[in-house]
Amino acid sequence: MPYDIALGLAWVEMGGLSPSSRYAVPLLTETYEVDIDSRTVLSMSSGIPAEESIAVLILHYLMGMQKQQGFSPRGD
């Protein structure tokens, strides 16, 4: 549980930034469903929770997108 603090802070910040409560985020070969209200990041193909490190990465990506400081996906 080395990511507890980072996850907690990311969920709090996303709660204040997010205009939506659900997102689908593609990452490598998997797509993850992020539910802000229930604080879950699940693999859409299996329904299994993402590893903590993956969840932190996805949440930080979403925070950057909400702040307009993140990468702009090009669909490549």
PDB file of N, CA, C and O in Angstrom:
ATOM      1  N   MET A   1       0.797  -1.185   0.000  1.00  0.00           N
ATOM      2  CA  MET A   1       0.000   0.000   0.000  1.00  0.00           C
ATOM      3  C   MET A   1       0.855   1.270   0.000  1.00  0.00           C
ATOM      4  O   MET A   1       0.541   2.231   0.669  1.00  0.00           O
ATOM      5  N   PRO A   2       1.906   1.279  -0.798  1.00  0.00           N
ATOM      6  CA  PRO A   2       2.762   2.455  -0.809  1.00  0.00           C
ATOM      7  C   PRO A   2       2.150   3.658  -1.530  1.00  0.00           C
ATOM      8  O   PRO A   2       2.692   4.745  -1.468  1.00  0.00           O
ATOM      9  N   TYR A   3       1.020   3.465  -2.186  1.00  0.00           N
ATOM     10  CA  TYR A   3       0.408   4.552  -2.949  1.00  0.00           C
ATOM     11  C   TYR A   3      -0.812   5.163  -2.261  1.00  0.00           C
ATOM     12  O   TYR A   3      -1.523   5.961  -2.865  1.00  0.00           O
ATOM     13  N   ASP A   4      -1.072   4.807  -1.016  1.00  0.00           N
ATOM     14  CA  ASP A   4      -2.274   5.280  -0.316  1.00  0.00           C
ATOM     15  C   ASP A   4      -2.385   6.797  -0.280  1.00  0.00           C
ATOM     16  O   ASP A   4      -3.447   7.359  -0.567  1.00  0.00           O
ATOM     17  N   ILE A   5      -1.316   7.470   0.058  1.00  0.00           N
ATOM     18  CA  ILE A   5      -1.346   8.928   0.173  1.00  0.00           C
ATOM     19  C   ILE A   5      -1.559   9.562  -1.204  1.00  0.00           C
ATOM     20  O   ILE A   5      -2.405  10.439  -1.370  1.00  0.00           O
ATOM     21  N   ALA A   6      -0.809   9.095  -2.196  1.00  0.00           N
ATOM     22  CA  ALA A   6      -0.943   9.645  -3.550  1.00  0.00           C
ATOM     23  C   ALA A   6      -2.348   9.418  -4.098  1.00  0.00           C
ATOM     24  O   ALA A   6      -2.934  10.313  -4.717  1.00  0.00           O
ATOM     25  N   LEU A   7      -2.902   8.224  -3.871  1.00  0.00           N
ATOM     26  CA  LEU A   7      -4.257   7.933  -4.335  1.00  0.00           C
ATOM     27  C   LEU A   7      -5.283   8.820  -3.634  1.00  0.00           C
ATOM     28  O   LEU A   7      -6.174   9.376  -4.277  1.00  0.00           O
ATOM     29  N   GLY A   8      -5.156   8.938  -2.337  1.00  0.00           N
ATOM     30  CA  GLY A   8      -6.093   9.762  -1.577  1.00  0.00           C
ATOM     31  C   GLY A   8      -6.108  11.202  -2.038  1.00  0.00           C
ATOM     32  O   GLY A   8      -7.176  11.797  -2.251  1.00  0.00           O
ATOM     33  N   LEU A   9      -4.928  11.771  -2.221  1.00  0.00           N
ATOM     34  CA  LEU A   9      -4.834  13.156  -2.684  1.00  0.00           C
ATOM     35  C   LEU A   9      -5.369  13.317  -4.106  1.00  0.00           C
ATOM     36  O   LEU A   9      -6.046  14.304  -4.421  1.00  0.00           O
ATOM     37  N   ALA A  10      -5.089  12.336  -4.958  1.00  0.00           N
ATOM     38  CA  ALA A  10      -5.571  12.409  -6.338  1.00  0.00           C
ATOM     39  C   ALA A  10      -7.093  12.332  -6.401  1.00  0.00           C
ATOM     40  O   ALA A  10      -7.728  13.067  -7.163  1.00  0.00           O
ATOM     41  N   TRP A  11      -7.698  11.448  -5.603  1.00  0.00           N
ATOM     42  CA  TRP A  11      -9.165  11.352  -5.589  1.00  0.00           C
ATOM     43  C   TRP A  11      -9.796  12.652  -5.105  1.00  0.00           C
ATOM     44  O   TRP A  11     -10.789  13.120  -5.658  1.00  0.00           O
ATOM     45  N   VAL A  12      -9.226  13.245  -4.078  1.00  0.00           N
ATOM     46  CA  VAL A  12      -9.767  14.508  -3.551  1.00  0.00           C
ATOM     47  C   VAL A  12      -9.679  15.599  -4.623  1.00  0.00           C
ATOM     48  O   VAL A  12     -10.649  16.321  -4.867  1.00  0.00           O
ATOM     49  N   GLU A  13      -8.533  15.701  -5.271  1.00  0.00           N
ATOM     50  CA  GLU A  13      -8.365  16.736  -6.282  1.00  0.00           C
ATOM     51  C   GLU A  13      -9.279  16.499  -7.485  1.00  0.00           C
ATOM     52  O   GLU A  13      -9.891  17.432  -8.006  1.00  0.00           O
ATOM     53  N   MET A  14      -9.405  15.253  -7.914  1.00  0.00           N
ATOM     54  CA  MET A  14     -10.291  14.956  -9.050  1.00  0.00           C
ATOM     55  C   MET A  14     -11.740  15.268  -8.707  1.00  0.00           C
ATOM     56  O   MET A  14     -12.499  15.711  -9.565  1.00  0.00           O
ATOM     57  N   GLY A  15     -12.125  15.052  -7.470  1.00  0.00           N
ATOM     58  CA  GLY A  15     -13.490  15.367  -7.050  1.00  0.00           C
ATOM     59  C   GLY A  15     -13.816  16.837  -7.220  1.00  0.00           C
ATOM     60  O   GLY A  15     -14.944  17.203  -7.550  1.00  0.00           O
ATOM     61  N   GLY A  16     -12.824  17.697  -7.021  1.00  0.00           N
ATOM     62  CA  GLY A  16     -13.041  19.124  -7.166  1.00  0.00           C
ATOM     63  C   GLY A  16     -12.903  19.631  -8.595  1.00  0.00           C
ATOM     64  O   GLY A  16     -13.415  20.681  -8.940  1.00  0.00           O
ATOM     65  N   LEU A  17     -12.217  18.882  -9.449  1.00  0.00           N
ATOM     66  CA  LEU A  17     -11.961  19.318 -10.821  1.00  0.00           C
ATOM     67  C   LEU A  17     -12.942  18.764 -11.840  1.00  0.00           C
ATOM     68  O   LEU A  17     -13.199  19.375 -12.863  1.00  0.00           O
ATOM     69  N   SER A  18     -13.457  17.602 -11.554  1.00  0.00           N
ATOM     70  CA  SER A  18     -14.148  16.823 -12.567  1.00  0.00           C
ATOM     71  C   SER A  18     -15.582  17.270 -12.834  1.00  0.00           C
ATOM     72  O   SER A  18     -16.398  17.296 -11.924  1.00  0.00           O
ATOM     73  N   PRO A  19     -15.907  17.586 -14.105  1.00  0.00           N
ATOM     74  CA  PRO A  19     -17.288  17.900 -14.453  1.00  0.00           C
ATOM     75  C   PRO A  19     -18.125  16.631 -14.642  1.00  0.00           C
ATOM     76  O   PRO A  19     -19.340  16.686 -14.693  1.00  0.00           O
ATOM     77  N   SER A  20     -17.471  15.497 -14.732  1.00  0.00           N
ATOM     78  CA  SER A  20     -18.148  14.217 -14.924  1.00  0.00           C
ATOM     79  C   SER A  20     -17.752  13.278 -13.800  1.00  0.00           C
ATOM     80  O   SER A  20     -16.725  13.467 -13.151  1.00  0.00           O
ATOM     81  N   SER A  21     -18.558  12.251 -13.578  1.00  0.00           N
ATOM     82  CA  SER A  21     -18.208  11.311 -12.516  1.00  0.00           C
ATOM     83  C   SER A  21     -17.608  10.023 -13.071  1.00  0.00           C
ATOM     84  O   SER A  21     -17.132   9.192 -12.311  1.00  0.00           O
ATOM     85  N   ARG A  22     -17.614   9.863 -14.404  1.00  0.00           N
ATOM     86  CA  ARG A  22     -17.067   8.642 -15.010  1.00  0.00           C
ATOM     87  C   ARG A  22     -16.248   8.970 -16.247  1.00  0.00           C
ATOM     88  O   ARG A  22     -16.608   9.851 -17.023  1.00  0.00           O
ATOM     89  N   TYR A  23     -15.172   8.210 -16.399  1.00  0.00           N
ATOM     90  CA  TYR A  23     -14.297   8.362 -17.558  1.00  0.00           C
ATOM     91  C   TYR A  23     -13.854   6.988 -18.038  1.00  0.00           C
ATOM     92  O   TYR A  23     -13.728   6.061 -17.237  1.00  0.00           O
ATOM     93  N   ALA A  24     -13.584   6.890 -19.320  1.00  0.00           N
ATOM     94  CA  ALA A  24     -12.933   5.712 -19.894  1.00  0.00           C
ATOM     95  C   ALA A  24     -11.575   6.174 -20.397  1.00  0.00           C
ATOM     96  O   ALA A  24     -11.489   7.104 -21.199  1.00  0.00           O
ATOM     97  N   VAL A  25     -10.523   5.536 -19.896  1.00  0.00           N
ATOM     98  CA  VAL A  25      -9.156   5.963 -20.219  1.00  0.00           C
ATOM     99  C   VAL A  25      -8.384   4.790 -20.813  1.00  0.00           C
ATOM    100  O   VAL A  25      -8.147   3.785 -20.135  1.00  0.00           O
ATOM    101  N   PRO A  26      -7.989   4.895 -22.100  1.00  0.00           N
ATOM    102  CA  PRO A  26      -7.155   3.839 -22.678  1.00  0.00           C
ATOM    103  C   PRO A  26      -5.708   3.994 -22.212  1.00  0.00           C
ATOM    104  O   PRO A  26      -5.189   5.109 -22.135  1.00  0.00           O
ATOM    105  N   LEU A  27      -5.099   2.871 -21.872  1.00  0.00           N
ATOM    106  CA  LEU A  27      -3.698   2.865 -21.450  1.00  0.00           C
ATOM    107  C   LEU A  27      -3.062   1.585 -21.966  1.00  0.00           C
ATOM    108  O   LEU A  27      -3.450   0.484 -21.547  1.00  0.00           O
ATOM    109  N   LEU A  28      -2.134   1.748 -22.885  1.00  0.00           N
ATOM    110  CA  LEU A  28      -1.477   0.617 -23.550  1.00  0.00           C
ATOM    111  C   LEU A  28      -2.527  -0.293 -24.175  1.00  0.00           C
ATOM    112  O   LEU A  28      -3.258   0.134 -25.049  1.00  0.00           O
ATOM    113  N   THR A  29      -2.643  -1.534 -23.738  1.00  0.00           N
ATOM    114  CA  THR A  29      -3.582  -2.470 -24.369  1.00  0.00           C
ATOM    115  C   THR A  29      -4.899  -2.593 -23.620  1.00  0.00           C
ATOM    116  O   THR A  29      -5.734  -3.416 -23.958  1.00  0.00           O
ATOM    117  N   GLU A  30      -5.106  -1.788 -22.612  1.00  0.00           N
ATOM    118  CA  GLU A  30      -6.290  -1.906 -21.749  1.00  0.00           C
ATOM    119  C   GLU A  30      -7.024  -0.566 -21.692  1.00  0.00           C
ATOM    120  O   GLU A  30      -6.418   0.493 -21.843  1.00  0.00           O
ATOM    121  N   THR A  31      -8.313  -0.629 -21.472  1.00  0.00           N
ATOM    122  CA  THR A  31      -9.103   0.568 -21.211  1.00  0.00           C
ATOM    123  C   THR A  31      -9.642   0.458 -19.795  1.00  0.00           C
ATOM    124  O   THR A  31     -10.139  -0.597 -19.397  1.00  0.00           O
ATOM    125  N   TYR A  32      -9.523   1.540 -19.045  1.00  0.00           N
ATOM    126  CA  TYR A  32      -9.941   1.560 -17.650  1.00  0.00           C
ATOM    127  C   TYR A  32     -11.132   2.490 -17.468  1.00  0.00           C
ATOM    128  O   TYR A  32     -11.180   3.556 -18.071  1.00  0.00           O
ATOM    129  N   GLU A  33     -12.056   2.071 -16.631  1.00  0.00           N
ATOM    130  CA  GLU A  33     -13.182   2.909 -16.263  1.00  0.00           C
ATOM    131  C   GLU A  33     -12.873   3.550 -14.919  1.00  0.00           C
ATOM    132  O   GLU A  33     -12.580   2.861 -13.940  1.00  0.00           O
ATOM    133  N   VAL A  34     -12.938   4.874 -14.887  1.00  0.00           N
ATOM    134  CA  VAL A  34     -12.675   5.628 -13.663  1.00  0.00           C
ATOM    135  C   VAL A  34     -14.008   6.164 -13.159  1.00  0.00           C
ATOM    136  O   VAL A  34     -14.709   6.859 -13.879  1.00  0.00           O
ATOM    137  N   ASP A  35     -14.358   5.808 -11.935  1.00  0.00           N
ATOM    138  CA  ASP A  35     -15.585   6.302 -11.311  1.00  0.00           C
ATOM    139  C   ASP A  35     -15.182   7.176 -10.134  1.00  0.00           C
ATOM    140  O   ASP A  35     -14.687   6.684  -9.115  1.00  0.00           O
ATOM    141  N   ILE A  36     -15.364   8.480 -10.299  1.00  0.00           N
ATOM    142  CA  ILE A  36     -14.933   9.441  -9.286  1.00  0.00           C
ATOM    143  C   ILE A  36     -15.723   9.268  -7.992  1.00  0.00           C
ATOM    144  O   ILE A  36     -15.168   9.310  -6.898  1.00  0.00           O
ATOM    145  N   ASP A  37     -17.042   9.068  -8.115  1.00  0.00           N
ATOM    146  CA  ASP A  37     -17.895   8.962  -6.931  1.00  0.00           C
ATOM    147  C   ASP A  37     -17.541   7.762  -6.049  1.00  0.00           C
ATOM    148  O   ASP A  37     -17.496   7.877  -4.828  1.00  0.00           O
ATOM    149  N   SER A  38     -17.296   6.617  -6.674  1.00  0.00           N
ATOM    150  CA  SER A  38     -16.972   5.425  -5.881  1.00  0.00           C
ATOM    151  C   SER A  38     -15.467   5.224  -5.704  1.00  0.00           C
ATOM    152  O   SER A  38     -15.041   4.246  -5.081  1.00  0.00           O
ATOM    153  N   ARG A  39     -14.684   6.123  -6.292  1.00  0.00           N
ATOM    154  CA  ARG A  39     -13.215   6.069  -6.187  1.00  0.00           C
ATOM    155  C   ARG A  39     -12.665   4.722  -6.643  1.00  0.00           C
ATOM    156  O   ARG A  39     -11.890   4.069  -5.927  1.00  0.00           O
ATOM    157  N   THR A  40     -13.065   4.325  -7.855  1.00  0.00           N
ATOM    158  CA  THR A  40     -12.574   3.066  -8.404  1.00  0.00           C
ATOM    159  C   THR A  40     -12.000   3.274  -9.796  1.00  0.00           C
ATOM    160  O   THR A  40     -12.451   4.126 -10.548  1.00  0.00           O
ATOM    161  N   VAL A  41     -10.982   2.481 -10.105  1.00  0.00           N
ATOM    162  CA  VAL A  41     -10.414   2.403 -11.442  1.00  0.00           C
ATOM    163  C   VAL A  41     -10.426   0.919 -11.793  1.00  0.00           C
ATOM    164  O   VAL A  41      -9.707   0.118 -11.188  1.00  0.00           O
ATOM    165  N   LEU A  42     -11.287   0.556 -12.755  1.00  0.00           N
ATOM    166  CA  LEU A  42     -11.474  -0.845 -13.107  1.00  0.00           C
ATOM    167  C   LEU A  42     -11.099  -1.100 -14.561  1.00  0.00           C
ATOM    168  O   LEU A  42     -11.361  -0.265 -15.429  1.00  0.00           O
ATOM    169  N   SER A  43     -10.542  -2.275 -14.802  1.00  0.00           N
ATOM    170  CA  SER A  43     -10.317  -2.717 -16.164  1.00  0.00           C
ATOM    171  C   SER A  43     -11.679  -2.961 -16.796  1.00  0.00           C
ATOM    172  O   SER A  43     -12.517  -3.667 -16.237  1.00  0.00           O
ATOM    173  N   MET A  44     -11.923  -2.373 -17.955  1.00  0.00           N
ATOM    174  CA  MET A  44     -13.224  -2.537 -18.596  1.00  0.00           C
ATOM    175  C   MET A  44     -13.400  -3.947 -19.160  1.00  0.00           C
ATOM    176  O   MET A  44     -14.513  -4.439 -19.255  1.00  0.00           O
ATOM    177  N   SER A  45     -12.317  -4.613 -19.505  1.00  0.00           N
ATOM    178  CA  SER A  45     -12.442  -5.947 -20.088  1.00  0.00           C
ATOM    179  C   SER A  45     -12.683  -7.031 -19.046  1.00  0.00           C
ATOM    180  O   SER A  45     -13.357  -8.014 -19.308  1.00  0.00           O
ATOM    181  N   SER A  46     -12.150  -6.827 -17.838  1.00  0.00           N
ATOM    182  CA  SER A  46     -12.272  -7.885 -16.822  1.00  0.00           C
ATOM    183  C   SER A  46     -13.023  -7.451 -15.572  1.00  0.00           C
ATOM    184  O   SER A  46     -13.425  -8.297 -14.779  1.00  0.00           O
ATOM    185  N   GLY A  47     -13.164  -6.149 -15.358  1.00  0.00           N
ATOM    186  CA  GLY A  47     -13.818  -5.657 -14.146  1.00  0.00           C
ATOM    187  C   GLY A  47     -12.939  -5.710 -12.914  1.00  0.00           C
ATOM    188  O   GLY A  47     -13.372  -5.431 -11.807  1.00  0.00           O
ATOM    189  N   ILE A  48     -11.672  -6.048 -13.109  1.00  0.00           N
ATOM    190  CA  ILE A  48     -10.720  -6.144 -12.000  1.00  0.00           C
ATOM    191  C   ILE A  48     -10.160  -4.753 -11.697  1.00  0.00           C
ATOM    192  O   ILE A  48      -9.820  -4.001 -12.620  1.00  0.00           O
ATOM    193  N   PRO A  49     -10.034  -4.403 -10.410  1.00  0.00           N
ATOM    194  CA  PRO A  49      -9.441  -3.099 -10.062  1.00  0.00           C
ATOM    195  C   PRO A  49      -8.009  -2.976 -10.591  1.00  0.00           C
ATOM    196  O   PRO A  49      -7.243  -3.941 -10.581  1.00  0.00           O
ATOM    197  N   ALA A  50      -7.672  -1.783 -11.042  1.00  0.00           N
ATOM    198  CA  ALA A  50      -6.316  -1.511 -11.520  1.00  0.00           C
ATOM    199  C   ALA A  50      -5.337  -1.547 -10.349  1.00  0.00           C
ATOM    200  O   ALA A  50      -5.707  -1.271  -9.207  1.00  0.00           O
ATOM    201  N   GLU A  51      -4.100  -1.871 -10.661  1.00  0.00           N
ATOM    202  CA  GLU A  51      -3.050  -1.784  -9.645  1.00  0.00           C
ATOM    203  C   GLU A  51      -2.952  -0.333  -9.183  1.00  0.00           C
ATOM    204  O   GLU A  51      -3.260   0.594  -9.935  1.00  0.00           O
ATOM    205  N   GLU A  52      -2.515  -0.139  -7.954  1.00  0.00           N
ATOM    206  CA  GLU A  52      -2.432   1.213  -7.400  1.00  0.00           C
ATOM    207  C   GLU A  52      -1.559   2.131  -8.249  1.00  0.00           C
ATOM    208  O   GLU A  52      -1.902   3.296  -8.455  1.00  0.00           O
ATOM    209  N   SER A  53      -0.459   1.623  -8.757  1.00  0.00           N
ATOM    210  CA  SER A  53       0.433   2.461  -9.565  1.00  0.00           C
ATOM    211  C   SER A  53      -0.261   2.906 -10.851  1.00  0.00           C
ATOM    212  O   SER A  53      -0.104   4.059 -11.283  1.00  0.00           O
ATOM    213  N   ILE A  54      -1.038   2.031 -11.454  1.00  0.00           N
ATOM    214  CA  ILE A  54      -1.784   2.375 -12.668  1.00  0.00           C
ATOM    215  C   ILE A  54      -2.870   3.393 -12.342  1.00  0.00           C
ATOM    216  O   ILE A  54      -3.091   4.357 -13.085  1.00  0.00           O
ATOM    217  N   ALA A  55      -3.563   3.199 -11.224  1.00  0.00           N
ATOM    218  CA  ALA A  55      -4.618   4.131 -10.820  1.00  0.00           C
ATOM    219  C   ALA A  55      -4.057   5.529 -10.594  1.00  0.00           C
ATOM    220  O   ALA A  55      -4.651   6.519 -11.032  1.00  0.00           O
ATOM    221  N   VAL A  56      -2.905   5.628  -9.950  1.00  0.00           N
ATOM    222  CA  VAL A  56      -2.272   6.938  -9.723  1.00  0.00           C
ATOM    223  C   VAL A  56      -1.916   7.580 -11.063  1.00  0.00           C
ATOM    224  O   VAL A  56      -2.188   8.765 -11.282  1.00  0.00           O
ATOM    225  N   LEU A  57      -1.345   6.816 -11.966  1.00  0.00           N
ATOM    226  CA  LEU A  57      -0.978   7.334 -13.279  1.00  0.00           C
ATOM    227  C   LEU A  57      -2.205   7.858 -14.026  1.00  0.00           C
ATOM    228  O   LEU A  57      -2.192   8.967 -14.577  1.00  0.00           O
ATOM    229  N   ILE A  58      -3.283   7.090 -14.031  1.00  0.00           N
ATOM    230  CA  ILE A  58      -4.506   7.494 -14.726  1.00  0.00           C
ATOM    231  C   ILE A  58      -5.117   8.734 -14.089  1.00  0.00           C
ATOM    232  O   ILE A  58      -5.535   9.662 -14.791  1.00  0.00           O
ATOM    233  N   LEU A  59      -5.175   8.781 -12.778  1.00  0.00           N
ATOM    234  CA  LEU A  59      -5.752   9.949 -12.104  1.00  0.00           C
ATOM    235  C   LEU A  59      -4.935  11.209 -12.364  1.00  0.00           C
ATOM    236  O   LEU A  59      -5.490  12.285 -12.587  1.00  0.00           O
ATOM    237  N   HIS A  60      -3.626  11.092 -12.365  1.00  0.00           N
ATOM    238  CA  HIS A  60      -2.787  12.256 -12.646  1.00  0.00           C
ATOM    239  C   HIS A  60      -2.950  12.713 -14.097  1.00  0.00           C
ATOM    240  O   HIS A  60      -2.942  13.909 -14.383  1.00  0.00           O
ATOM    241  N   TYR A  61      -3.125  11.761 -15.005  1.00  0.00           N
ATOM    242  CA  TYR A  61      -3.405  12.101 -16.395  1.00  0.00           C
ATOM    243  C   TYR A  61      -4.714  12.883 -16.483  1.00  0.00           C
ATOM    244  O   TYR A  61      -4.781  13.939 -17.131  1.00  0.00           O
ATOM    245  N   LEU A  62      -5.763  12.379 -15.831  1.00  0.00           N
ATOM    246  CA  LEU A  62      -7.058  13.056 -15.859  1.00  0.00           C
ATOM    247  C   LEU A  62      -6.984  14.451 -15.218  1.00  0.00           C
ATOM    248  O   LEU A  62      -7.595  15.398 -15.716  1.00  0.00           O
ATOM    249  N   MET A  63      -6.234  14.573 -14.123  1.00  0.00           N
ATOM    250  CA  MET A  63      -6.072  15.890 -13.499  1.00  0.00           C
ATOM    251  C   MET A  63      -5.406  16.867 -14.459  1.00  0.00           C
ATOM    252  O   MET A  63      -5.823  18.021 -14.569  1.00  0.00           O
ATOM    253  N   GLY A  64      -4.389  16.430 -15.152  1.00  0.00           N
ATOM    254  CA  GLY A  64      -3.714  17.282 -16.125  1.00  0.00           C
ATOM    255  C   GLY A  64      -4.642  17.697 -17.246  1.00  0.00           C
ATOM    256  O   GLY A  64      -4.619  18.842 -17.694  1.00  0.00           O
ATOM    257  N   MET A  65      -5.492  16.778 -17.694  1.00  0.00           N
ATOM    258  CA  MET A  65      -6.455  17.102 -18.747  1.00  0.00           C
ATOM    259  C   MET A  65      -7.478  18.126 -18.254  1.00  0.00           C
ATOM    260  O   MET A  65      -7.852  19.036 -18.992  1.00  0.00           O
ATOM    261  N   GLN A  66      -7.923  17.992 -17.017  1.00  0.00           N
ATOM    262  CA  GLN A  66      -8.902  18.924 -16.470  1.00  0.00           C
ATOM    263  C   GLN A  66      -8.305  20.315 -16.282  1.00  0.00           C
ATOM    264  O   GLN A  66      -8.980  21.313 -16.430  1.00  0.00           O
ATOM    265  N   LYS A  67      -7.029  20.366 -15.949  1.00  0.00           N
ATOM    266  CA  LYS A  67      -6.351  21.645 -15.749  1.00  0.00           C
ATOM    267  C   LYS A  67      -5.782  22.202 -17.045  1.00  0.00           C
ATOM    268  O   LYS A  67      -5.161  23.255 -17.034  1.00  0.00           O
ATOM    269  N   GLN A  68      -5.953  21.466 -18.134  1.00  0.00           N
ATOM    270  CA  GLN A  68      -5.390  21.843 -19.432  1.00  0.00           C
ATOM    271  C   GLN A  68      -3.875  21.908 -19.380  1.00  0.00           C
ATOM    272  O   GLN A  68      -3.265  22.723 -20.047  1.00  0.00           O
ATOM    273  N   GLN A  69      -3.273  21.069 -18.553  1.00  0.00           N
ATOM    274  CA  GLN A  69      -1.821  21.023 -18.453  1.00  0.00           C
ATOM    275  C   GLN A  69      -1.279  19.667 -18.871  1.00  0.00           C
ATOM    276  O   GLN A  69      -0.100  19.418 -18.801  1.00  0.00           O
ATOM    277  N   GLY A  70      -2.174  18.770 -19.262  1.00  0.00           N
ATOM    278  CA  GLY A  70      -1.753  17.413 -19.588  1.00  0.00           C
ATOM    279  C   GLY A  70      -1.503  17.242 -21.072  1.00  0.00           C
ATOM    280  O   GLY A  70      -1.510  18.193 -21.841  1.00  0.00           O
ATOM    281  N   PHE A  71      -1.303  16.019 -21.456  1.00  0.00           N
ATOM    282  CA  PHE A  71      -1.129  15.682 -22.852  1.00  0.00           C
ATOM    283  C   PHE A  71      -2.478  15.758 -23.553  1.00  0.00           C
ATOM    284  O   PHE A  71      -3.502  15.437 -22.981  1.00  0.00           O
ATOM    285  N   SER A  72      -2.469  16.153 -24.781  1.00  0.00           N
ATOM    286  CA  SER A  72      -3.680  16.151 -25.583  1.00  0.00           C
ATOM    287  C   SER A  72      -3.685  14.888 -26.431  1.00  0.00           C
ATOM    288  O   SER A  72      -2.816  14.731 -27.295  1.00  0.00           O
ATOM    289  N   PRO A  73      -4.610  13.977 -26.181  1.00  0.00           N
ATOM    290  CA  PRO A  73      -4.613  12.730 -26.947  1.00  0.00           C
ATOM    291  C   PRO A  73      -4.896  12.999 -28.420  1.00  0.00           C
ATOM    292  O   PRO A  73      -5.777  13.782 -28.750  1.00  0.00           O
ATOM    293  N   ARG A  74      -4.132  12.368 -29.293  1.00  0.00           N
ATOM    294  CA  ARG A  74      -4.286  12.571 -30.732  1.00  0.00           C
ATOM    295  C   ARG A  74      -4.969  11.392 -31.381  1.00  0.00           C
ATOM    296  O   ARG A  74      -5.312  11.448 -32.561  1.00  0.00           O
ATOM    297  N   GLY A  75      -5.136  10.300 -30.679  1.00  0.00           N
ATOM    298  CA  GLY A  75      -5.757   9.119 -31.260  1.00  0.00           C
ATOM    299  C   GLY A  75      -4.817   8.281 -32.097  1.00  0.00           C
ATOM    300  O   GLY A  75      -5.234   7.426 -32.846  1.00  0.00           O
ATOM    301  N   ASP A  76      -3.507   8.524 -31.988  1.00  0.00           N
ATOM    302  CA  ASP A  76      -2.529   7.746 -32.748  1.00  0.00           C
ATOM    303  C   ASP A  76      -2.229   6.438 -32.074  1.00  0.00           C
ATOM    304  O   ASP A  76      -2.222   6.312 -30.909  1.00  0.00           O
TER     305      ASP A  76
END
